[in-house]
PDB file of C-alpha atoms in Angstrom:
ATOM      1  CA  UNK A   1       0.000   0.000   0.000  1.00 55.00           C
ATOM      2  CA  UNK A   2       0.915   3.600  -0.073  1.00 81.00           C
ATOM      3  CA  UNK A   3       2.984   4.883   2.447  1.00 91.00           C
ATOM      4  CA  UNK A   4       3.793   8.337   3.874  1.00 95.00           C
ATOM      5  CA  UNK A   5       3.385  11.104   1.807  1.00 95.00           C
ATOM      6  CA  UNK A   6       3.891  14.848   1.970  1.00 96.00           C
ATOM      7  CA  UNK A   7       3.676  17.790  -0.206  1.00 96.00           C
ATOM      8  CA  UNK A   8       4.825  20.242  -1.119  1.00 97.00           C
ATOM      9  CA  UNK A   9       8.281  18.305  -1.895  1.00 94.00           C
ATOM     10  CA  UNK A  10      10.048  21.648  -1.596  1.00 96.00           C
ATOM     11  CA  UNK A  11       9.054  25.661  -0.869  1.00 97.00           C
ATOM     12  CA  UNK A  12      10.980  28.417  -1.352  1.00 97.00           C
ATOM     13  CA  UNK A  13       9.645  31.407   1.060  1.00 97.00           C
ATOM     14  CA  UNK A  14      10.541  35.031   1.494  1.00 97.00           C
ATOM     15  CA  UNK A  15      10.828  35.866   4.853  1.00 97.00           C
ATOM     16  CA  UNK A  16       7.701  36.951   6.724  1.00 97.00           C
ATOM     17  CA  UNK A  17       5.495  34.809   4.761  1.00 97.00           C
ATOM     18  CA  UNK A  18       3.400  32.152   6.087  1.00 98.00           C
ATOM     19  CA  UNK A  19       3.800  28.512   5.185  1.00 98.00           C
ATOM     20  CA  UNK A  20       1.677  24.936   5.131  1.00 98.00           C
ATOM     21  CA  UNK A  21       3.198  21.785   4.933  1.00 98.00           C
ATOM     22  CA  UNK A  22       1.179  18.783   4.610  1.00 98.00           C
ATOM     23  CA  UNK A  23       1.430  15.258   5.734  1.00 97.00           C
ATOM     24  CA  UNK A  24      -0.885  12.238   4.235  1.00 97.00           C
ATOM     25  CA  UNK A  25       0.196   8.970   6.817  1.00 96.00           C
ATOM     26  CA  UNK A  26      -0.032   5.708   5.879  1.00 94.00           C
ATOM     27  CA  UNK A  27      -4.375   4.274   6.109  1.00 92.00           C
ATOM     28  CA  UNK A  28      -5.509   2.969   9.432  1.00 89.00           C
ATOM     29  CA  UNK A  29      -2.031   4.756  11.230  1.00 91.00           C
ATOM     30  CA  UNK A  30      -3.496   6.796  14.475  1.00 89.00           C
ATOM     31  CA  UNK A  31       0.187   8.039  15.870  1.00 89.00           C
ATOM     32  CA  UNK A  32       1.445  10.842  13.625  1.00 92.00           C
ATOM     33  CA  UNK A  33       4.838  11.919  14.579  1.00 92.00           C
ATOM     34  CA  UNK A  34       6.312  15.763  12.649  1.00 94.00           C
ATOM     35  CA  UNK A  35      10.261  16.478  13.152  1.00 93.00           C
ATOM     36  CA  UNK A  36      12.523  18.801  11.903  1.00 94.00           C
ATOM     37  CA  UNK A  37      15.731  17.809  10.493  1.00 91.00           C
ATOM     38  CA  UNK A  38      18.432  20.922  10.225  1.00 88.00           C
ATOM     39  CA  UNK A  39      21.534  20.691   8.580  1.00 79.00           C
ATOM     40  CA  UNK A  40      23.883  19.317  11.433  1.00 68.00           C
ATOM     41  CA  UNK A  41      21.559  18.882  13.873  1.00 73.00           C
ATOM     42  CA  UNK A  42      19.974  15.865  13.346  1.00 77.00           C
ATOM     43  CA  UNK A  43      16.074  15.327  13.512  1.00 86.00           C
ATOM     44  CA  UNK A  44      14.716  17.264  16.059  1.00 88.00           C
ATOM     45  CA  UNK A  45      10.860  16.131  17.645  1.00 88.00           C
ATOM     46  CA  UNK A  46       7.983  18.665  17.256  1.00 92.00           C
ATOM     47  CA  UNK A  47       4.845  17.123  17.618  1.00 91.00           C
ATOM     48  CA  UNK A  48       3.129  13.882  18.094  1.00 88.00           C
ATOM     49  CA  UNK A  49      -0.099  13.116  17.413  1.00 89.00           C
ATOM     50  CA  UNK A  50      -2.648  10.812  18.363  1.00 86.00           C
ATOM     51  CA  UNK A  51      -5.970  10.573  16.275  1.00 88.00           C
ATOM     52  CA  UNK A  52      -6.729  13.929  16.163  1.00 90.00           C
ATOM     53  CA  UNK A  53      -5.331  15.558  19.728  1.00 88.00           C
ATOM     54  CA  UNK A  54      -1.860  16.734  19.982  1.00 87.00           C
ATOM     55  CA  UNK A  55      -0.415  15.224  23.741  1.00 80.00           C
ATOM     56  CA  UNK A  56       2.890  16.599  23.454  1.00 80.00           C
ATOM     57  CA  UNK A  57       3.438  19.978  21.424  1.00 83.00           C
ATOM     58  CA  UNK A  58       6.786  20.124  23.389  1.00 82.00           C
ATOM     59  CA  UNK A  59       8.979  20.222  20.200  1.00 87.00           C
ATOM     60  CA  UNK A  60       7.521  22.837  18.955  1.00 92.00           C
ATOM     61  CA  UNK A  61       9.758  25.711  18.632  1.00 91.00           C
ATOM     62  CA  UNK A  62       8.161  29.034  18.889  1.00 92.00           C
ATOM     63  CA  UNK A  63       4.431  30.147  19.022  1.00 94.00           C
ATOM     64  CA  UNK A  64       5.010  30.508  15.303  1.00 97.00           C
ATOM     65  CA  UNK A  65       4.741  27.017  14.471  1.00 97.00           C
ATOM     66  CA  UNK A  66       1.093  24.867  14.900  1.00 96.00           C
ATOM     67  CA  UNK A  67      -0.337  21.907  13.873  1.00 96.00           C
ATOM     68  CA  UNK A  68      -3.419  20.131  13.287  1.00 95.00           C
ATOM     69  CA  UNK A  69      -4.741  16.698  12.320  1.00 95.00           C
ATOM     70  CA  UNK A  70      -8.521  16.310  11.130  1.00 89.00           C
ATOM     71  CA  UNK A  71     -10.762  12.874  10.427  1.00 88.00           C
ATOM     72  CA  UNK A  72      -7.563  10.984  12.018  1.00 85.00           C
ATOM     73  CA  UNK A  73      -5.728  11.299   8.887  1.00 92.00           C
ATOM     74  CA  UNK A  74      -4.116  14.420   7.502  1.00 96.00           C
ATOM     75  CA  UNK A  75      -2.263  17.011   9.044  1.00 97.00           C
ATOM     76  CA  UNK A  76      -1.179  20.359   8.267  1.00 97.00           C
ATOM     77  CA  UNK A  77       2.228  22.118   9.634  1.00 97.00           C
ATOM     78  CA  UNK A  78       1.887  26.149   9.667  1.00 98.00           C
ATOM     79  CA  UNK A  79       4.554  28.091  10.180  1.00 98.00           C
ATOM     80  CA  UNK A  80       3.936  31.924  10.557  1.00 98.00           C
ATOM     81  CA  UNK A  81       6.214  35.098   9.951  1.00 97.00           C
ATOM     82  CA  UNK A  82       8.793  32.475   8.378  1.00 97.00           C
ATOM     83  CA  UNK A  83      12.589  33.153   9.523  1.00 97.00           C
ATOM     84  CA  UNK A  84      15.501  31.985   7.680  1.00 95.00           C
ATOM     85  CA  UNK A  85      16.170  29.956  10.769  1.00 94.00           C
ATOM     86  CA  UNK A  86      13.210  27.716   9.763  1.00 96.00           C
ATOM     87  CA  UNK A  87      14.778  26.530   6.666  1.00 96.00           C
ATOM     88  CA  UNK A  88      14.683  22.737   7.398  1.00 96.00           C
ATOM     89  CA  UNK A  89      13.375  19.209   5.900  1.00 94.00           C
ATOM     90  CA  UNK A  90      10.446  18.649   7.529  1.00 96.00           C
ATOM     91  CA  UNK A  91       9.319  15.183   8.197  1.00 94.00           C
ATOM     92  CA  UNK A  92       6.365  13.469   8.965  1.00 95.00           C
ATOM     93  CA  UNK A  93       6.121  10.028  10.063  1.00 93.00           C
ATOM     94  CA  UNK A  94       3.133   7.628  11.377  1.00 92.00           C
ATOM     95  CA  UNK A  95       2.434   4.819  13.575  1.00 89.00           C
ATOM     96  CA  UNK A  96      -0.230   1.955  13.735  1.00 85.00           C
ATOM     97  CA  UNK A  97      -0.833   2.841  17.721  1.00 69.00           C
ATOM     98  CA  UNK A  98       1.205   4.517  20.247  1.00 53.00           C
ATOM     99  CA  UNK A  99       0.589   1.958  23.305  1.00 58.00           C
ATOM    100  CA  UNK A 100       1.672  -1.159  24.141  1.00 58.00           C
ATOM    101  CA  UNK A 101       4.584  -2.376  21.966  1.00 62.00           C
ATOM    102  CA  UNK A 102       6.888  -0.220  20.308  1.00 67.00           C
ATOM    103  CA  UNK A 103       5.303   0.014  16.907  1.00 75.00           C
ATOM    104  CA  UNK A 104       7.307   1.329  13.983  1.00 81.00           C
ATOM    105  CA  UNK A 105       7.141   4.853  12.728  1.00 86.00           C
ATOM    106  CA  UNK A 106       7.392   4.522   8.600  1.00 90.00           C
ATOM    107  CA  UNK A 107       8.832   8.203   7.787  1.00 91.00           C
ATOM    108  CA  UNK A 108       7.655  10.463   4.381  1.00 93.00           C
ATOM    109  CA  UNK A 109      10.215  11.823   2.470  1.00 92.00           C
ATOM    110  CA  UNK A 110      10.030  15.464   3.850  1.00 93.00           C
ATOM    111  CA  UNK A 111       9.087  18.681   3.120  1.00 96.00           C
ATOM    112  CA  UNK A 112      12.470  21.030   2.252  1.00 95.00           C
ATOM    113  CA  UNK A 113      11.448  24.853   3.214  1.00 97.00           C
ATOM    114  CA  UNK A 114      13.948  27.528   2.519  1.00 97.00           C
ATOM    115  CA  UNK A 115      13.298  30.585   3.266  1.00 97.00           C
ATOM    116  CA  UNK A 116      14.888  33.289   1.925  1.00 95.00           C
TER     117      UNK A 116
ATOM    118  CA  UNK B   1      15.547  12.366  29.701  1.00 70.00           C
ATOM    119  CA  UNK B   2      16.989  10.711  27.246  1.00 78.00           C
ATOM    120  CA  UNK B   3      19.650  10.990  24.653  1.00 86.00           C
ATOM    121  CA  UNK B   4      21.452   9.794  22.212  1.00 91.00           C
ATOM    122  CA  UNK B   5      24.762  10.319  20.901  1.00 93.00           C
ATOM    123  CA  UNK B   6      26.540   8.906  17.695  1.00 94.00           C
ATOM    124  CA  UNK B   7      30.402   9.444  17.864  1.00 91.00           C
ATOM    125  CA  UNK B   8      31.603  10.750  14.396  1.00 90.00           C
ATOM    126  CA  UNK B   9      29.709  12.860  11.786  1.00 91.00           C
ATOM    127  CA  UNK B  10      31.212  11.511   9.209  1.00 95.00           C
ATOM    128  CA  UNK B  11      32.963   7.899   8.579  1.00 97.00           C
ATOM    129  CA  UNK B  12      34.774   6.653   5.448  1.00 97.00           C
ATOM    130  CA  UNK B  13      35.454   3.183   5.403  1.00 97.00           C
ATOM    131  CA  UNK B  14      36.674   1.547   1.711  1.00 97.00           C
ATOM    132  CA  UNK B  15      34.836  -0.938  -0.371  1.00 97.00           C
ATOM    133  CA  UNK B  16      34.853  -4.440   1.467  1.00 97.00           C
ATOM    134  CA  UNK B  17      35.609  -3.322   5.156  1.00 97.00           C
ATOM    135  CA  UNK B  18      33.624  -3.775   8.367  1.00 97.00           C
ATOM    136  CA  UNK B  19      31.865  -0.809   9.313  1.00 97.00           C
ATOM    137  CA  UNK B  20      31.519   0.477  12.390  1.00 97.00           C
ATOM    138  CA  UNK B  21      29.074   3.303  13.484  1.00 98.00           C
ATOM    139  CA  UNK B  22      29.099   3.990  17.099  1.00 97.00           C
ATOM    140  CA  UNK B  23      25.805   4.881  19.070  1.00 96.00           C
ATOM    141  CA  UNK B  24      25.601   5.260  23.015  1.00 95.00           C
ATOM    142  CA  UNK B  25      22.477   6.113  24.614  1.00 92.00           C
ATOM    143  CA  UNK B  26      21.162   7.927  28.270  1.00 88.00           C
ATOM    144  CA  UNK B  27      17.921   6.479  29.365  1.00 79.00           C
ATOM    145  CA  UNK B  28      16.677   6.399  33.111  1.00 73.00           C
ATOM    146  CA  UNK B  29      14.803   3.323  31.941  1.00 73.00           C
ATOM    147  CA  UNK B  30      15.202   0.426  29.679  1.00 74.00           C
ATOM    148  CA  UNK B  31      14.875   1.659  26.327  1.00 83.00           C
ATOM    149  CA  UNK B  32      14.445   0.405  22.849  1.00 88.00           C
ATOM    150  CA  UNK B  33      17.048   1.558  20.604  1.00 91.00           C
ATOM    151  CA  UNK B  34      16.668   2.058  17.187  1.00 93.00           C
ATOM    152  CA  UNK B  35      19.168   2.627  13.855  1.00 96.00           C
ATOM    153  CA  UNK B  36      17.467   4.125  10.715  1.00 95.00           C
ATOM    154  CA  UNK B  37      18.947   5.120   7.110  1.00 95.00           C
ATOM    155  CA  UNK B  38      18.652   7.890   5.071  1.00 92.00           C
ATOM    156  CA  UNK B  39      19.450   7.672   1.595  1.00 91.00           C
ATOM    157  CA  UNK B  40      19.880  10.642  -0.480  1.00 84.00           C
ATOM    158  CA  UNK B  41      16.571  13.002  -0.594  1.00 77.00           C
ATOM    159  CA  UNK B  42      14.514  10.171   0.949  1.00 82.00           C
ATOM    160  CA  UNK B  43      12.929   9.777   4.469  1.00 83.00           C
ATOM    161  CA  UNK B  44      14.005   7.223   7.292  1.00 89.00           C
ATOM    162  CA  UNK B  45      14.062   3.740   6.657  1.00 91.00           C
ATOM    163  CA  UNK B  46      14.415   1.513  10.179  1.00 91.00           C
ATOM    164  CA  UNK B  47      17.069  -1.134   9.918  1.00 95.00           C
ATOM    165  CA  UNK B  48      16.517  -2.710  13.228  1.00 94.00           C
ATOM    166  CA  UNK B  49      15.554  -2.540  16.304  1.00 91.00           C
ATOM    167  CA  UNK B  50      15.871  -3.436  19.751  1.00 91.00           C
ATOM    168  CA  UNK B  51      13.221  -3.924  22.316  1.00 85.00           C
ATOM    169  CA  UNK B  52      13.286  -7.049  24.437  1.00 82.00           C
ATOM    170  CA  UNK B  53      15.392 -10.420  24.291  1.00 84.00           C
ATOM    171  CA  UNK B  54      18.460 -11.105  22.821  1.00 86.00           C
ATOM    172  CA  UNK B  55      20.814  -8.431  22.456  1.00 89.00           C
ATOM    173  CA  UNK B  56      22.578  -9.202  19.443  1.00 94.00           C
ATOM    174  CA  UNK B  57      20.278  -7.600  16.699  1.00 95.00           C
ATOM    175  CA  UNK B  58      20.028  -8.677  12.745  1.00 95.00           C
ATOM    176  CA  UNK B  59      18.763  -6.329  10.333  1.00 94.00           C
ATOM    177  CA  UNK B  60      18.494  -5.409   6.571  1.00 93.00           C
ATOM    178  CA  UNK B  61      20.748  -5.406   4.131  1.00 92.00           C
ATOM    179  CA  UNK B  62      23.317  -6.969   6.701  1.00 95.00           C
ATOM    180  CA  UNK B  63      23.438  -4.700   9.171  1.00 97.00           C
ATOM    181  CA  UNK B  64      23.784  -5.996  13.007  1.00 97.00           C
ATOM    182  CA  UNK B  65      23.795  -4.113  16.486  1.00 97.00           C
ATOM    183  CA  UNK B  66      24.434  -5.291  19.697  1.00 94.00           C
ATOM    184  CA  UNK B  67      22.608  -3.811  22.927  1.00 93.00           C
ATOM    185  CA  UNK B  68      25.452  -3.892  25.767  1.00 93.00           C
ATOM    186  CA  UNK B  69      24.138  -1.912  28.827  1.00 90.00           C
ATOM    187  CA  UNK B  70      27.493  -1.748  30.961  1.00 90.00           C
ATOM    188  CA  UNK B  71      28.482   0.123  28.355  1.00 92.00           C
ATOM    189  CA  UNK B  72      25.285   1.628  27.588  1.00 92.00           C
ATOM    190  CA  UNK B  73      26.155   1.093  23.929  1.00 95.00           C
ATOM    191  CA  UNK B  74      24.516   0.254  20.704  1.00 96.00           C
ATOM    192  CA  UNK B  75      27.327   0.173  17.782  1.00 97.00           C
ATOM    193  CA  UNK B  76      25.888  -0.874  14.105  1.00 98.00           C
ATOM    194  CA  UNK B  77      28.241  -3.193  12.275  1.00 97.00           C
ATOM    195  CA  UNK B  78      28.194  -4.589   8.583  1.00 97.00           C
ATOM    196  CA  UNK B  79      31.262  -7.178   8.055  1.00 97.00           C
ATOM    197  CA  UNK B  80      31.742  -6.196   4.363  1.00 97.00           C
ATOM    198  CA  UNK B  81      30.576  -2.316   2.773  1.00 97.00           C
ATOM    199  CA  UNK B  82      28.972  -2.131  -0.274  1.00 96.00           C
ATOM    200  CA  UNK B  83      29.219   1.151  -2.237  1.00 96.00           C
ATOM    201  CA  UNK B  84      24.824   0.692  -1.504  1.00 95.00           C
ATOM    202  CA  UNK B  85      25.611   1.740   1.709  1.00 96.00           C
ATOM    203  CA  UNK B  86      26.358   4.917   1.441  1.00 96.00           C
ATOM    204  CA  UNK B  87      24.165   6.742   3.263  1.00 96.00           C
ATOM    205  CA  UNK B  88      23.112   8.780   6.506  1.00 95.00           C
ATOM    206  CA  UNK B  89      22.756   6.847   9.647  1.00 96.00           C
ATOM    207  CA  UNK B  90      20.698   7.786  12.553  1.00 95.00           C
ATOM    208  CA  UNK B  91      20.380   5.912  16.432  1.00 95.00           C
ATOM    209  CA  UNK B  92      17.595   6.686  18.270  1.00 92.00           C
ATOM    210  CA  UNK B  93      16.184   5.871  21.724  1.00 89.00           C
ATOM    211  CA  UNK B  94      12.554   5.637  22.989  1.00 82.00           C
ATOM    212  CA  UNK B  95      11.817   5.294  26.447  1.00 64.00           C
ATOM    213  CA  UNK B  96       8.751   5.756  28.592  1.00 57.00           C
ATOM    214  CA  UNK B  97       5.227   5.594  28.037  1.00 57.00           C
ATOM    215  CA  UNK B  98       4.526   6.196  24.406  1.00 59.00           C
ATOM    216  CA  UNK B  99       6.511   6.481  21.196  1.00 64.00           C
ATOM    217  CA  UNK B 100       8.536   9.741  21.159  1.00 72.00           C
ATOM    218  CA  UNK B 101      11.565   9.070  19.702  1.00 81.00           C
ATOM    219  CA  UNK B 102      14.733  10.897  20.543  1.00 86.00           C
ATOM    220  CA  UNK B 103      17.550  11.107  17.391  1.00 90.00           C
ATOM    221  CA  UNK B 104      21.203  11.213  17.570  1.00 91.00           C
ATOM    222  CA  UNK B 105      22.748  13.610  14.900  1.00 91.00           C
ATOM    223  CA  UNK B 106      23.722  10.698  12.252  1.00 93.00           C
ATOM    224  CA  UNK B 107      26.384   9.445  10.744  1.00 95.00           C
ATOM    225  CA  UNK B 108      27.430  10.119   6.911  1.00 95.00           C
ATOM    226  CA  UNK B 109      28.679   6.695   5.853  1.00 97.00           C
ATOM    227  CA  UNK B 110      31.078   7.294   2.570  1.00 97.00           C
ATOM    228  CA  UNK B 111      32.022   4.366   0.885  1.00 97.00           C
ATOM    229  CA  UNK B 112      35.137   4.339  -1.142  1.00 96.00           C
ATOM    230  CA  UNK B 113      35.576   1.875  -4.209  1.00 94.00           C
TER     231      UNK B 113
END
């Protein structure tokens, strides 16, 4: 089946502008994981999500950033007033359930943002 | 808290050799550690895992870790690199309750012919 996809591939920004990136998990997933990966600094947690409510928004990095999941499926990733410091790959990943056994998070291939 | 961190940003290792990427881990409980691969403008695949069990741990493409708490360790090995594996490599820990997953900074693997 299909797994994680996200779109836009890549978006180029001026600075200021606002910014949605989207995230399609795999069918049937309920955990929905977002992370940031900067060059150098590895992949850096922002928000997990389960079904549609957001239990740990700890990642996030500035009241700038939000996110939302709707229907259990989709999400969205908005990032406001864009600064260059946002210029990342974005990536999404999902989960079949987040209790119990470690399941496995299958990852999308990212969202590049630069912002200029 | 946890943590993760992978010793070397970069590794070259030539055609043929063992590879060695290093990985050690902080967790106040017993985790599950985790190595994934990036290729090239792709997301993260997961090459293994450990959870429970044995701690020697088999995973694709040939690639083998071994959990060793005294040393609160979890190196990923491949006998014999194949120019395939060139790639970036990433450990990461999960401990706790649910499934956030904490990332070292990865390893670039180069592999020289």
């Amino acid at each position: 089946g299909a797994g994680v996809s996200q779109s836009p591939s890549n978006k180029v920004t001026e600075k200021g502008k606002d910014v949605e990136l989207r995230c399609d998990p795999i069918s049937g997933h309920t955990a929905l994981y977002w992370y940031r990966q900067s060059l150098g600094q590895g992949l850096e947690f922002l928000i997990y999500f389960q079904g549609n409510s957001a239990p740990d928004k700890s990642g996030l990095p500035s009241d700038r950033f939000s996110a939302e999941r709707t229907g259990g499926s989709v999400s969205t990733l908005t990032i406001q007033r864009t600064q260059q410091e946002d210029s990342a790959v974005y990536l999404c990943a999902s989960s079949a359930r987040d209790r119990g056994n470690y399941n496995e998070q299958f990852f999308g291939p990212g969202t590049r943002l630069t912002v200029l | 808290a946890q943590s993760v961190t992978q010793l070397g940003s970069h590794v070259s290792v030539s055609e043929g050799a063992l590879v060695l990427l290093r990985c050690n881990y902080s967790s106040s409980v017993p985790p599950y550690l985790f190595w994934y691969v990036q290729y090239p403008n792709q997301g993260l695949q997961l090459l293994l895992k450990y959870t429970t069990g044995a701690t020697l741990v088999k995973g694709i493409n040939g690639f083998e870790a071994e959990f060793k708490k005294s040393e609160t360790s979890f190196h990923l090995t491949k006998p014999s690199a194949h120019m395939s594996d060139a790639a970036e490599y990433f450990c990461a820990v999960l401990s706790g309750g649910y499934q956030k997953v904490t990332f070292g900074t990865g390893t670039k693997l180069q592999v020289i012919p």
